[in-house]
PDB file of C-alpha atoms in Angstrom:
ATOM      1  CA  UNK G 133       2.657 -13.119  -1.590  1.00 90.00           C
ATOM      2  CA  UNK G 134       6.010 -13.290  -3.350  1.00 93.00           C
ATOM      3  CA  UNK G 135       8.305 -10.295  -3.813  1.00 93.00           C
ATOM      4  CA  UNK G 136       7.964 -10.248  -7.598  1.00 94.00           C
ATOM      5  CA  UNK G 137       4.171 -10.521  -7.361  1.00 95.00           C
ATOM      6  CA  UNK G 138       4.022  -7.529  -5.025  1.00 95.00           C
ATOM      7  CA  UNK G 139       6.391  -5.598  -7.283  1.00 94.00           C
ATOM      8  CA  UNK G 140       4.194  -6.347 -10.328  1.00 95.00           C
ATOM      9  CA  UNK G 141       1.077  -5.186  -8.457  1.00 94.00           C
ATOM     10  CA  UNK G 142       2.689  -1.913  -7.399  1.00 94.00           C
ATOM     11  CA  UNK G 143       4.137  -1.268 -10.867  1.00 93.00           C
ATOM     12  CA  UNK G 144       0.764  -1.860 -12.549  1.00 92.00           C
ATOM     13  CA  UNK G 145      -1.121   0.484 -10.200  1.00 90.00           C
ATOM     14  CA  UNK G 146      -1.455   4.164 -11.062  1.00 87.00           C
ATOM     15  CA  UNK G 147      -1.330   4.831  -7.308  1.00 87.00           C
ATOM     16  CA  UNK G 148       2.480   4.688  -7.099  1.00 92.00           C
ATOM     17  CA  UNK G 149       5.645   6.157  -8.542  1.00 92.00           C
ATOM     18  CA  UNK G 150       8.867   4.138  -8.357  1.00 93.00           C
ATOM     19  CA  UNK G 151      12.452   5.111  -7.600  1.00 94.00           C
ATOM     20  CA  UNK G 152      14.867   2.221  -7.129  1.00 93.00           C
ATOM     21  CA  UNK G 153      13.208  -0.336  -4.866  1.00 94.00           C
ATOM     22  CA  UNK G 154      10.884   2.230  -3.237  1.00 96.00           C
ATOM     23  CA  UNK G 155       7.339   2.953  -4.363  1.00 96.00           C
ATOM     24  CA  UNK G 156       5.794   6.242  -3.228  1.00 95.00           C
ATOM     25  CA  UNK G 157       2.040   6.716  -2.994  1.00 94.00           C
ATOM     26  CA  UNK G 158       0.866   9.140  -5.677  1.00 90.00           C
ATOM     27  CA  UNK G 159      -0.920  12.311  -4.630  1.00 89.00           C
ATOM     28  CA  UNK G 160      -4.652  11.787  -4.260  1.00 90.00           C
ATOM     29  CA  UNK G 161      -4.359   8.079  -3.439  1.00 93.00           C
ATOM     30  CA  UNK G 162      -4.796   6.192  -0.172  1.00 93.00           C
ATOM     31  CA  UNK G 163      -3.109   2.836   0.276  1.00 95.00           C
ATOM     32  CA  UNK G 164      -3.881   0.073   2.775  1.00 96.00           C
ATOM     33  CA  UNK G 165      -1.966  -3.190   3.109  1.00 96.00           C
ATOM     34  CA  UNK G 166      -3.625  -6.171   4.767  1.00 96.00           C
ATOM     35  CA  UNK G 167      -1.212  -8.462   6.587  1.00 96.00           C
ATOM     36  CA  UNK G 168      -2.062 -11.992   7.628  1.00 92.00           C
ATOM     37  CA  UNK G 169      -4.765 -14.219   6.229  1.00 87.00           C
ATOM     38  CA  UNK G 170      -8.356 -13.730   5.082  1.00 79.00           C
ATOM     39  CA  UNK G 171      -9.752 -14.070   8.582  1.00 84.00           C
ATOM     40  CA  UNK G 172      -8.100 -11.653  10.966  1.00 85.00           C
ATOM     41  CA  UNK G 173      -5.963  -9.745   8.459  1.00 89.00           C
ATOM     42  CA  UNK G 174      -4.462  -6.633  10.055  1.00 94.00           C
ATOM     43  CA  UNK G 175      -4.874  -3.422   8.045  1.00 95.00           C
ATOM     44  CA  UNK G 176      -1.926  -1.054   7.726  1.00 96.00           C
ATOM     45  CA  UNK G 177      -3.577   2.172   6.552  1.00 95.00           C
ATOM     46  CA  UNK G 178      -2.280   5.389   5.023  1.00 95.00           C
ATOM     47  CA  UNK G 179       0.877   3.798   3.610  1.00 96.00           C
ATOM     48  CA  UNK G 180       3.054   6.497   2.020  1.00 96.00           C
ATOM     49  CA  UNK G 181       6.051   4.426   0.880  1.00 97.00           C
ATOM     50  CA  UNK G 182       6.672   0.780   0.127  1.00 97.00           C
ATOM     51  CA  UNK G 183      10.269  -0.430  -0.014  1.00 97.00           C
ATOM     52  CA  UNK G 184      10.973  -3.912  -1.327  1.00 97.00           C
ATOM     53  CA  UNK G 185      13.911  -5.288   0.660  1.00 96.00           C
ATOM     54  CA  UNK G 186      15.607  -8.690   0.510  1.00 94.00           C
ATOM     55  CA  UNK G 187      13.267 -10.978   2.421  1.00 94.00           C
ATOM     56  CA  UNK G 188      10.835  -8.340   3.727  1.00 97.00           C
ATOM     57  CA  UNK G 189       8.796  -5.278   2.829  1.00 97.00           C
ATOM     58  CA  UNK G 190       9.012  -1.907   4.613  1.00 98.00           C
ATOM     59  CA  UNK G 191       5.754   0.098   4.805  1.00 98.00           C
ATOM     60  CA  UNK G 192       6.293   3.767   5.622  1.00 97.00           C
ATOM     61  CA  UNK G 193       3.531   5.743   7.275  1.00 96.00           C
ATOM     62  CA  UNK G 194       3.531   9.368   8.426  1.00 94.00           C
ATOM     63  CA  UNK G 195       4.953   8.696  11.885  1.00 95.00           C
ATOM     64  CA  UNK G 196       6.073   5.058  11.827  1.00 96.00           C
ATOM     65  CA  UNK G 197       7.264   2.130   9.738  1.00 97.00           C
ATOM     66  CA  UNK G 198       5.871  -1.388   9.596  1.00 97.00           C
ATOM     67  CA  UNK G 199       8.062  -4.316   8.545  1.00 97.00           C
ATOM     68  CA  UNK G 200       6.565  -7.560   7.235  1.00 97.00           C
ATOM     69  CA  UNK G 201       7.609 -10.664   5.357  1.00 96.00           C
ATOM     70  CA  UNK G 202       6.317 -10.958   1.812  1.00 96.00           C
ATOM     71  CA  UNK G 203       4.339 -14.024   2.887  1.00 95.00           C
ATOM     72  CA  UNK G 204       2.393 -11.845   5.351  1.00 96.00           C
ATOM     73  CA  UNK G 205       1.100  -9.498   2.614  1.00 96.00           C
ATOM     74  CA  UNK G 206      -2.423 -10.642   1.775  1.00 94.00           C
ATOM     75  CA  UNK G 207      -4.072  -7.679  -0.017  1.00 94.00           C
ATOM     76  CA  UNK G 208      -3.005  -4.255  -1.299  1.00 94.00           C
ATOM     77  CA  UNK G 209      -5.862  -1.746  -1.560  1.00 94.00           C
ATOM     78  CA  UNK G 210      -5.356   1.475  -3.548  1.00 93.00           C
ATOM     79  CA  UNK G 211      -8.070   4.129  -3.488  1.00 92.00           C
ATOM     80  CA  UNK G 212      -7.975   7.232  -5.648  1.00 87.00           C
ATOM     81  CA  UNK G 213      -9.615  10.337  -4.299  1.00 65.00           C
ATOM     82  CA  UNK G 214     -12.529  11.911  -6.096  1.00 53.00           C
ATOM     83  CA  UNK G 215     -12.295  15.478  -7.317  1.00 53.00           C
ATOM     84  CA  UNK G 216     -14.766  17.821  -5.511  1.00 49.00           C
ATOM     85  CA  UNK G 217     -17.013  18.197  -8.593  1.00 50.00           C
ATOM     86  CA  UNK G 218     -17.188  14.420  -9.056  1.00 53.00           C
ATOM     87  CA  UNK G 219     -18.505  13.489  -5.608  1.00 52.00           C
ATOM     88  CA  UNK G 220     -21.653  11.424  -5.489  1.00 55.00           C
ATOM     89  CA  UNK G 221     -24.535  12.364  -3.239  1.00 55.00           C
ATOM     90  CA  UNK G 222     -24.959  10.429  -0.044  1.00 55.00           C
ATOM     91  CA  UNK G 223     -22.872   9.505   2.920  1.00 60.00           C
ATOM     92  CA  UNK G 224     -19.154   8.794   2.660  1.00 53.00           C
TER      93      UNK G 224
END
């Protein structure tokens, strides 16, 4: 993925707020980045911040950071949480 493509994805998602080159995960959202290719992509879960640097992306998690080239970013998954009264019956 290219830097400007990733930036456009993050800007269009309601799961982030932006300050400078850093996107912060909005409250009530869970973000997972998949690095690699379709087969064998490595998930980076619970991403709290995404900083777009020159030549690479910095993914901040609670207790660590993951650094990757833009080319390694395959998928960005943003999940919003459901309010307690809106939960569907069944298993989660």
